[in-house]
mmCIF file of C-alpha atoms in Angstrom:
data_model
loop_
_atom_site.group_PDB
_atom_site.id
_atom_site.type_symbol
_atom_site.label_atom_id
_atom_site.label_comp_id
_atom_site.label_asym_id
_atom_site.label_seq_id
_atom_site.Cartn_x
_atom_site.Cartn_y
_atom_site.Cartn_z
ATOM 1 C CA UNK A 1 101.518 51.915 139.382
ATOM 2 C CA UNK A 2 101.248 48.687 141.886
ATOM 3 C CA UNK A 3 102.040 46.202 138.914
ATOM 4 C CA UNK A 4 105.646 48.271 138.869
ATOM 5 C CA UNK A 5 106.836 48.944 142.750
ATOM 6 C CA UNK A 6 108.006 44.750 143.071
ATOM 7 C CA UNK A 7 110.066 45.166 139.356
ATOM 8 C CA UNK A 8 111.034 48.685 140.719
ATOM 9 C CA UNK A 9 112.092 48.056 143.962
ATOM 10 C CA UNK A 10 114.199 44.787 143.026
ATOM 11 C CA UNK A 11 115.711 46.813 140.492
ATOM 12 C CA UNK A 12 116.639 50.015 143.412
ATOM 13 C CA UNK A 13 117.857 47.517 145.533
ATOM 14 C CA UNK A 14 120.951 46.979 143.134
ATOM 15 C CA UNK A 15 121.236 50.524 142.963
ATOM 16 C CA UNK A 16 120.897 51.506 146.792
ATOM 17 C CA UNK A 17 124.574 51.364 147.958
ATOM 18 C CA UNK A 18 124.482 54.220 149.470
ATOM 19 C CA UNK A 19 123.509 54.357 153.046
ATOM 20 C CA UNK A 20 120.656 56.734 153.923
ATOM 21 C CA UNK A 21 121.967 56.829 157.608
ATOM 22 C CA UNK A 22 125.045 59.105 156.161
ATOM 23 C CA UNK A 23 122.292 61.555 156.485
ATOM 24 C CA UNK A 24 121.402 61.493 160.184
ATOM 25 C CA UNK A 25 121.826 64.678 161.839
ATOM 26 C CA UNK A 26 123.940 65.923 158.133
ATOM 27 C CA UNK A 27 120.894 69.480 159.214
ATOM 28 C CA UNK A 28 122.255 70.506 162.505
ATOM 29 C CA UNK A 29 122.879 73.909 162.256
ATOM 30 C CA UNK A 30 121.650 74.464 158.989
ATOM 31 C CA UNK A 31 118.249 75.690 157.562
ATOM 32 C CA UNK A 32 116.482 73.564 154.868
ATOM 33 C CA UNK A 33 113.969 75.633 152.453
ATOM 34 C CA UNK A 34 111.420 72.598 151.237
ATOM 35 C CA UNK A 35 110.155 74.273 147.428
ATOM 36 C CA UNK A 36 107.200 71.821 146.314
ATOM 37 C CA UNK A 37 105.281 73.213 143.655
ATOM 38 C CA UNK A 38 102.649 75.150 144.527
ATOM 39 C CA UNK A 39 102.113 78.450 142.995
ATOM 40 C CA UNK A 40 103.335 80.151 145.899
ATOM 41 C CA UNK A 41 107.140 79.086 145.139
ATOM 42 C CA UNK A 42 106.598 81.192 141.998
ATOM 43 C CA UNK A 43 106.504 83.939 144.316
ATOM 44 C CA UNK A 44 109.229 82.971 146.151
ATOM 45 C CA UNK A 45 111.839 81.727 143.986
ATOM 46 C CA UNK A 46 113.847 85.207 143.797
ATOM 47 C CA UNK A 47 114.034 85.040 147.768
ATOM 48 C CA UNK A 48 115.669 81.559 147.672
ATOM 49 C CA UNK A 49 118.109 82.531 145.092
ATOM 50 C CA UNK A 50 118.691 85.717 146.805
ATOM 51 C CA UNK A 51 119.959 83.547 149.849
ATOM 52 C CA UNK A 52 121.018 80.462 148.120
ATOM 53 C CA UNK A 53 124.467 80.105 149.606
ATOM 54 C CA UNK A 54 122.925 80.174 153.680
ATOM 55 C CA UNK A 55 120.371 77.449 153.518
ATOM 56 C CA UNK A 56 120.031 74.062 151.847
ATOM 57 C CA UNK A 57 117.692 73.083 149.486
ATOM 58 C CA UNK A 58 115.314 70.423 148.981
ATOM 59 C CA UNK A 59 112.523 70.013 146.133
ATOM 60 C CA UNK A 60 110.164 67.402 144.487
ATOM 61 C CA UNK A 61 110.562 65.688 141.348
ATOM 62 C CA UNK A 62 108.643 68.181 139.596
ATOM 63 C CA UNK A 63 110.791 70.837 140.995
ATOM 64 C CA UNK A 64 114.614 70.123 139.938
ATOM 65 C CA UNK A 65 114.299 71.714 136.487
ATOM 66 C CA UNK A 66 111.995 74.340 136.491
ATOM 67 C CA UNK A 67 114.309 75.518 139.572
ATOM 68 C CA UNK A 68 117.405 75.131 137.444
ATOM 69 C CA UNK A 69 115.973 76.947 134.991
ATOM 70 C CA UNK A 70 115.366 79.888 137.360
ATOM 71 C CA UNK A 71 119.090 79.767 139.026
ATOM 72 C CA UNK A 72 118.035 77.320 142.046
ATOM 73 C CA UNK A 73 120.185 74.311 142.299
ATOM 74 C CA UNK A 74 119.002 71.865 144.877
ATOM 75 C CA UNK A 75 120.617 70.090 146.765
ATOM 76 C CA UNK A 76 117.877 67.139 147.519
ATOM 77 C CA UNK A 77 115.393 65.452 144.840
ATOM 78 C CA UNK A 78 112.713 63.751 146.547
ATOM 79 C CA UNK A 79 111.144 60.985 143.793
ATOM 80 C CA UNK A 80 107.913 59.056 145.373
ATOM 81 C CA UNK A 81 106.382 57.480 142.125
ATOM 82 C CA UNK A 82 106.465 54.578 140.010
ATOM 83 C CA UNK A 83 104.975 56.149 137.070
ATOM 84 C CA UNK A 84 106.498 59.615 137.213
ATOM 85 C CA UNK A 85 107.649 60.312 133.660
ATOM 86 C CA UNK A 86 111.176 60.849 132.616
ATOM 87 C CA UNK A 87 110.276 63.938 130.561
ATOM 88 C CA UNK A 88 110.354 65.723 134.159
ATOM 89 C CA UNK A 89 114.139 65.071 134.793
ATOM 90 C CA UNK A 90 115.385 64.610 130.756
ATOM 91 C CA UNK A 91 116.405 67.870 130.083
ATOM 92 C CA UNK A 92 118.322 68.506 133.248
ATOM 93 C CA UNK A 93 119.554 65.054 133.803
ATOM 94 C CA UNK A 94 123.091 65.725 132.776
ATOM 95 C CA UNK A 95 122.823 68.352 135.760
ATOM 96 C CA UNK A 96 122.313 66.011 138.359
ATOM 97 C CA UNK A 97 125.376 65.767 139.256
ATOM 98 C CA UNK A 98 126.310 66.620 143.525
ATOM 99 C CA UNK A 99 122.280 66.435 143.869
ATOM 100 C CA UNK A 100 121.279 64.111 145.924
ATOM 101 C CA UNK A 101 118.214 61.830 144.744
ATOM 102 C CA UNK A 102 115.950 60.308 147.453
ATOM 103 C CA UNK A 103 113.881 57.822 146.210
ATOM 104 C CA UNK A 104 111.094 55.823 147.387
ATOM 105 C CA UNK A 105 112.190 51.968 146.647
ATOM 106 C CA UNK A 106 109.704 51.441 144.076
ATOM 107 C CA UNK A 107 110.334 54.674 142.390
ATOM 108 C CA UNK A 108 110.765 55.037 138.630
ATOM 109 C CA UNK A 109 113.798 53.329 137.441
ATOM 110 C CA UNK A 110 114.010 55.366 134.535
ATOM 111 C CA UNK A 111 115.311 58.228 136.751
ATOM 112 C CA UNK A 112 117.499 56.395 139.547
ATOM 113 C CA UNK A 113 119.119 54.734 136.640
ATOM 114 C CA UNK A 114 120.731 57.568 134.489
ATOM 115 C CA UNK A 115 120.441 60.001 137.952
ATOM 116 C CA UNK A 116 124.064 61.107 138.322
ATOM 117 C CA UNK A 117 123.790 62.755 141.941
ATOM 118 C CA UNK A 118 124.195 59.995 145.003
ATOM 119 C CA UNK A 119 120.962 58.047 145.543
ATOM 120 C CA UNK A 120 119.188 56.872 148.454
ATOM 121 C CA UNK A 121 116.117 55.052 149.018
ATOM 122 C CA UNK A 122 113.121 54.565 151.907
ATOM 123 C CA UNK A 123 110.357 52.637 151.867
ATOM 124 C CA UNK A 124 107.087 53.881 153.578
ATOM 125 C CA UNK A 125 104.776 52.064 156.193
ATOM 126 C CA UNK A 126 101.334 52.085 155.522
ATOM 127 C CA UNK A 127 98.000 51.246 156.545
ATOM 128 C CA UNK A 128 98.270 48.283 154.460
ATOM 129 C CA UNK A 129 102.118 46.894 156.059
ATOM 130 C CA UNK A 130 103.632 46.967 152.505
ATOM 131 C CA UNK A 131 106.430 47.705 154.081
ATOM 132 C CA UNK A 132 106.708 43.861 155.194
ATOM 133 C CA UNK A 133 107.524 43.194 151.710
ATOM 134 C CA UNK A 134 109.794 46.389 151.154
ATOM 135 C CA UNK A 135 111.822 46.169 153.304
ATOM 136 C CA UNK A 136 113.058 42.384 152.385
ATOM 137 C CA UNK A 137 113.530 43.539 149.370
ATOM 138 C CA UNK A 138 115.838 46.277 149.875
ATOM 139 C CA UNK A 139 119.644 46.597 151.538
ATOM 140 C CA UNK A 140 119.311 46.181 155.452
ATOM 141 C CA UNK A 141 120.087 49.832 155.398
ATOM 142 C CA UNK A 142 117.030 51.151 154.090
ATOM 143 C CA UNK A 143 114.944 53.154 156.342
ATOM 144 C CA UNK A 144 111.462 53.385 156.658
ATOM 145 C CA UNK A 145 109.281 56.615 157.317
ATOM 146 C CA UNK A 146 105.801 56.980 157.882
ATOM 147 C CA UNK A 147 103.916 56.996 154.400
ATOM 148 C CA UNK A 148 102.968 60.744 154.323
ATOM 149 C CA UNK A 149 100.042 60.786 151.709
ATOM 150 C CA UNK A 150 102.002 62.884 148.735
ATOM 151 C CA UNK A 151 105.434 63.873 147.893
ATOM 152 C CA UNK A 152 105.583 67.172 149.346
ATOM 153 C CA UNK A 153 104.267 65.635 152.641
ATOM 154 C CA UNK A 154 107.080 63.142 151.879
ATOM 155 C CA UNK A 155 109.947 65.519 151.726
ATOM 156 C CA UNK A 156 109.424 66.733 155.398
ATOM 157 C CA UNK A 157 109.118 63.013 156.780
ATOM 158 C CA UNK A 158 111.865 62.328 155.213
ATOM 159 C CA UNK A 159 113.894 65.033 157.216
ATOM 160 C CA UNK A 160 112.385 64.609 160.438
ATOM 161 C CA UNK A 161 110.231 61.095 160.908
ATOM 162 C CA UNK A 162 112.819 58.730 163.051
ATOM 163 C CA UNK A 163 112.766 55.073 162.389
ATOM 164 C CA UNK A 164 110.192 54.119 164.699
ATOM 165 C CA UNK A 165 106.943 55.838 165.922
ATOM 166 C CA UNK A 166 108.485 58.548 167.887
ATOM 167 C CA UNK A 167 109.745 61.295 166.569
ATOM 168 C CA UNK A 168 113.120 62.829 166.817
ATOM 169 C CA UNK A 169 114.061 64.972 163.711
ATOM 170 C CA UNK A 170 116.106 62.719 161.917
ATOM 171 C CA UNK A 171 118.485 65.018 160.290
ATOM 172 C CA UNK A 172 118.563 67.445 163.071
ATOM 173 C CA UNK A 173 118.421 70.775 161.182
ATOM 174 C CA UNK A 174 117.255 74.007 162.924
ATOM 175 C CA UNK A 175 114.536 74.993 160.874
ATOM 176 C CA UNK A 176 112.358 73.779 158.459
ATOM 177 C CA UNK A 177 111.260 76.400 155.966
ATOM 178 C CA UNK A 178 107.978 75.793 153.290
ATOM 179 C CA UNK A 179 107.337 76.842 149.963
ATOM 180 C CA UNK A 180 105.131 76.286 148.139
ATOM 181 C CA UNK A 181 102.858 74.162 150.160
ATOM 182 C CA UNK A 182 99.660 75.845 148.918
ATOM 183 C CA UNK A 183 96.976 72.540 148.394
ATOM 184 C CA UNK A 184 94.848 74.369 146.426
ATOM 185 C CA UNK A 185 95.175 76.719 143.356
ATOM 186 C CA UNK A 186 93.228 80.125 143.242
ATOM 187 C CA UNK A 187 90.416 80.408 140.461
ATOM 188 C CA UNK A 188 92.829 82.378 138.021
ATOM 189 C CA UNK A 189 96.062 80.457 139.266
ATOM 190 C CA UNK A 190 97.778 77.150 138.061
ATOM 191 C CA UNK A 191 97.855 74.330 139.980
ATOM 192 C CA UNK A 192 101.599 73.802 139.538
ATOM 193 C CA UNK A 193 103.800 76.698 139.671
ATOM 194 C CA UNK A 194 105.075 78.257 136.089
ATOM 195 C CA UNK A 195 102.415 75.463 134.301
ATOM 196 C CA UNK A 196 99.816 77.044 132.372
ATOM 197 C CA UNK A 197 97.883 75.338 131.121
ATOM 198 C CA UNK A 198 97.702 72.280 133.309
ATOM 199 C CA UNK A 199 94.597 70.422 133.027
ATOM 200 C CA UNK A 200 94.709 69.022 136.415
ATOM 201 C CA UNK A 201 93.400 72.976 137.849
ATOM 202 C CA UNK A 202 89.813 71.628 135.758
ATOM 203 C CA UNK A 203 89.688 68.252 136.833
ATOM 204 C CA UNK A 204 90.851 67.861 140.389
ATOM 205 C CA UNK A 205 88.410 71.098 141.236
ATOM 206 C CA UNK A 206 85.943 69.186 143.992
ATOM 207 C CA UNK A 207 85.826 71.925 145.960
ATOM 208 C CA UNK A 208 85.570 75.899 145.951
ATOM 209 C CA UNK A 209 86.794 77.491 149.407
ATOM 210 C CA UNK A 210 88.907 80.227 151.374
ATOM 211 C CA UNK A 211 92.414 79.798 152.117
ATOM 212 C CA UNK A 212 94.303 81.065 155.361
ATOM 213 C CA UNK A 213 94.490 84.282 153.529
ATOM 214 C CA UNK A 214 91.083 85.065 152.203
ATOM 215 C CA UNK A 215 91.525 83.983 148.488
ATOM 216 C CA UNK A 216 88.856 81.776 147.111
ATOM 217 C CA UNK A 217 90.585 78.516 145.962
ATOM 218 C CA UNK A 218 90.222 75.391 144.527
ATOM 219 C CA UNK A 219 91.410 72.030 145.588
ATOM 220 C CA UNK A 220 90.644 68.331 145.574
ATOM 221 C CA UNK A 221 89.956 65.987 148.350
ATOM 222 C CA UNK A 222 93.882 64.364 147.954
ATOM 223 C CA UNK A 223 94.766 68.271 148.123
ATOM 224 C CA UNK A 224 92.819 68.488 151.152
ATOM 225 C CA UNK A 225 93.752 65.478 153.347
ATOM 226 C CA UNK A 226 97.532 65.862 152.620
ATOM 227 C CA UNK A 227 97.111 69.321 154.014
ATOM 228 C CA UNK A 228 95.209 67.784 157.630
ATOM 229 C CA UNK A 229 97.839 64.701 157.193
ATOM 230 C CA UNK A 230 100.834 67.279 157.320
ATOM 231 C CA UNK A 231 99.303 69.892 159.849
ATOM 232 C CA UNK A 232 98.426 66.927 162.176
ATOM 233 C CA UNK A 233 102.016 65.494 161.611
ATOM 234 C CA UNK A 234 104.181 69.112 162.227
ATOM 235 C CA UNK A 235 101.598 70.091 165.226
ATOM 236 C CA UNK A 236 101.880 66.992 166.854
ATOM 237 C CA UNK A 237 105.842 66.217 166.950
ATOM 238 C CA UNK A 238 106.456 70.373 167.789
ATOM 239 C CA UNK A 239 108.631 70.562 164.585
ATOM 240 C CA UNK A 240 110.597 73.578 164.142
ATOM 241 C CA UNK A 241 108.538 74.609 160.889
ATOM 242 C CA UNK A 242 107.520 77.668 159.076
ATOM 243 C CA UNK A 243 105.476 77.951 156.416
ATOM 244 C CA UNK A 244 106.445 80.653 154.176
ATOM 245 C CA UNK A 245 103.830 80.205 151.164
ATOM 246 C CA UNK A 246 102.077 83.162 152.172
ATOM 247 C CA UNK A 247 98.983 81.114 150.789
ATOM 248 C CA UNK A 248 97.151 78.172 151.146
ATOM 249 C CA UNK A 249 95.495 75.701 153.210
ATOM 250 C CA UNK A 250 98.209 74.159 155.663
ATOM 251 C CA UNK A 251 97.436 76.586 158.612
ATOM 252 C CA UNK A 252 100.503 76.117 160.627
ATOM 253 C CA UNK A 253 103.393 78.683 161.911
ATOM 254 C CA UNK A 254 103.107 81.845 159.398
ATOM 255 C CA UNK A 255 106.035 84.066 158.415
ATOM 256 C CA UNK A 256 107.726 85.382 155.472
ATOM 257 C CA UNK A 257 110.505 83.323 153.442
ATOM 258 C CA UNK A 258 112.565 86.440 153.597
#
């Protein structure tokens, strides 16, 4: 994917004219439901209609049509990858519309292109300072937030991370609900929700252990560290979050989506 985030994020740049600080404090008041795609949001995703019209929505690439397809509009796209394919979105593009994209600046032109919502863009900081060159390349109103390991991590940074290292929840809204924020799959279960068969429930299996909840799961050392990353991130900053996956290996504030 590094040989495309340069092309990419030139190319963004010329798309990015709207500014992502329209979206500062846009929360207060208002309840965000995060759906990544976990198994767990299969469980979920009746609750989330049921309610629909009291909280706002936000998923991952993966997310936006299988969502659709079960009555869940979103309001928020989160797209972190260069090489996601466009198979993901094709279907539902044409549904884009009043959905707002938020891309990482390298992200896959294919979709921020043809993507017929309002689009913003961020570019992380890393370990490595690639924001340096980001961040040149992109309108002065880009933001940066702190590189969160994988999209779902992403989608909560997003909200909350400020633009420097303190943090103040960004878009200021009242709670911060999870779904599907299971890293790890149980033995039976699919590693993505409503997938089955997906091969990566073989061949990211590098461990076997017990989630919060007693199941025996699998789950892969990426899996694993995003889960630390985003527990040290939420317990550390006091965030007003709940995790209502029911499952799992983020062990953070428990309750029920409903």
């Amino acid at each position: 994917g590094e040989s495309k985030w340069i092309p990419n994020a030139k190319e963004n740049a010329k798309i990015a004219v709207n500014d992502v600080n329209l979206l500062r404090n846009s929360g207060i008041g208002k309840t965000l439901v995060l759906a990544a795609m976990g198994a767990s949001l299969e469980e979920n995703v009746d609750v989330i209609k049921k309610y629909r019209d009291r909280v706002d929505v936000l998923t991952c690439d993966k997310g936006f049509g299988p969502l659709l397809d079960h009555g869940i509009k979103a309001d928020y796209v989160m797209l972190c990858d260069a090489n996601v394919p466009f198979r993901f979105i094709e279907p539902w593009i044409d549904q884009t519309e009043g959905v707002k994209l938020i891309s990482t600046c390298y992200g896959n032109t294919e979709w921020t292109r043809v993507w017929k919502g309002l689009k913003y863009f961020y570019v992380n900081r890393d370990s490595i300072f690639s924001e340096r060159i980001f961040m040149k390349l992109m309108p002065a109103h880009t933001r940066s937030i702190p590189a969160g390991s994988n999209v779902s991590n992403a989608m909560l940074v997003f909200f909350t991370g400020s633009d420097n290292t303190q943090n103040v929840n960004w878009s200021g809204y009242d709670r911060f609900l999870l779904v599907g924020y299971d890293y790890s799959w149980r033995v039976e279960g699919n590693y993505y929700a409503w997938q089955n068969p997906e091969p990566k429930r073989y061949y990211m299996a590098h461990r076997t252990m017990l989630d919060f909840s007693g199941n025996i799961v699998k789950t892969s050392e990426n899996l694993l560290f995003s889960a630390k990353w985003l527990y040290s991130y939420i317990t550390t900053f006091r965030l007003p979050v709940l995790n209502c996956s029911g499952r799992g290996l983020l062990m953070v504030n428990q309750a029920k989506l409903e």
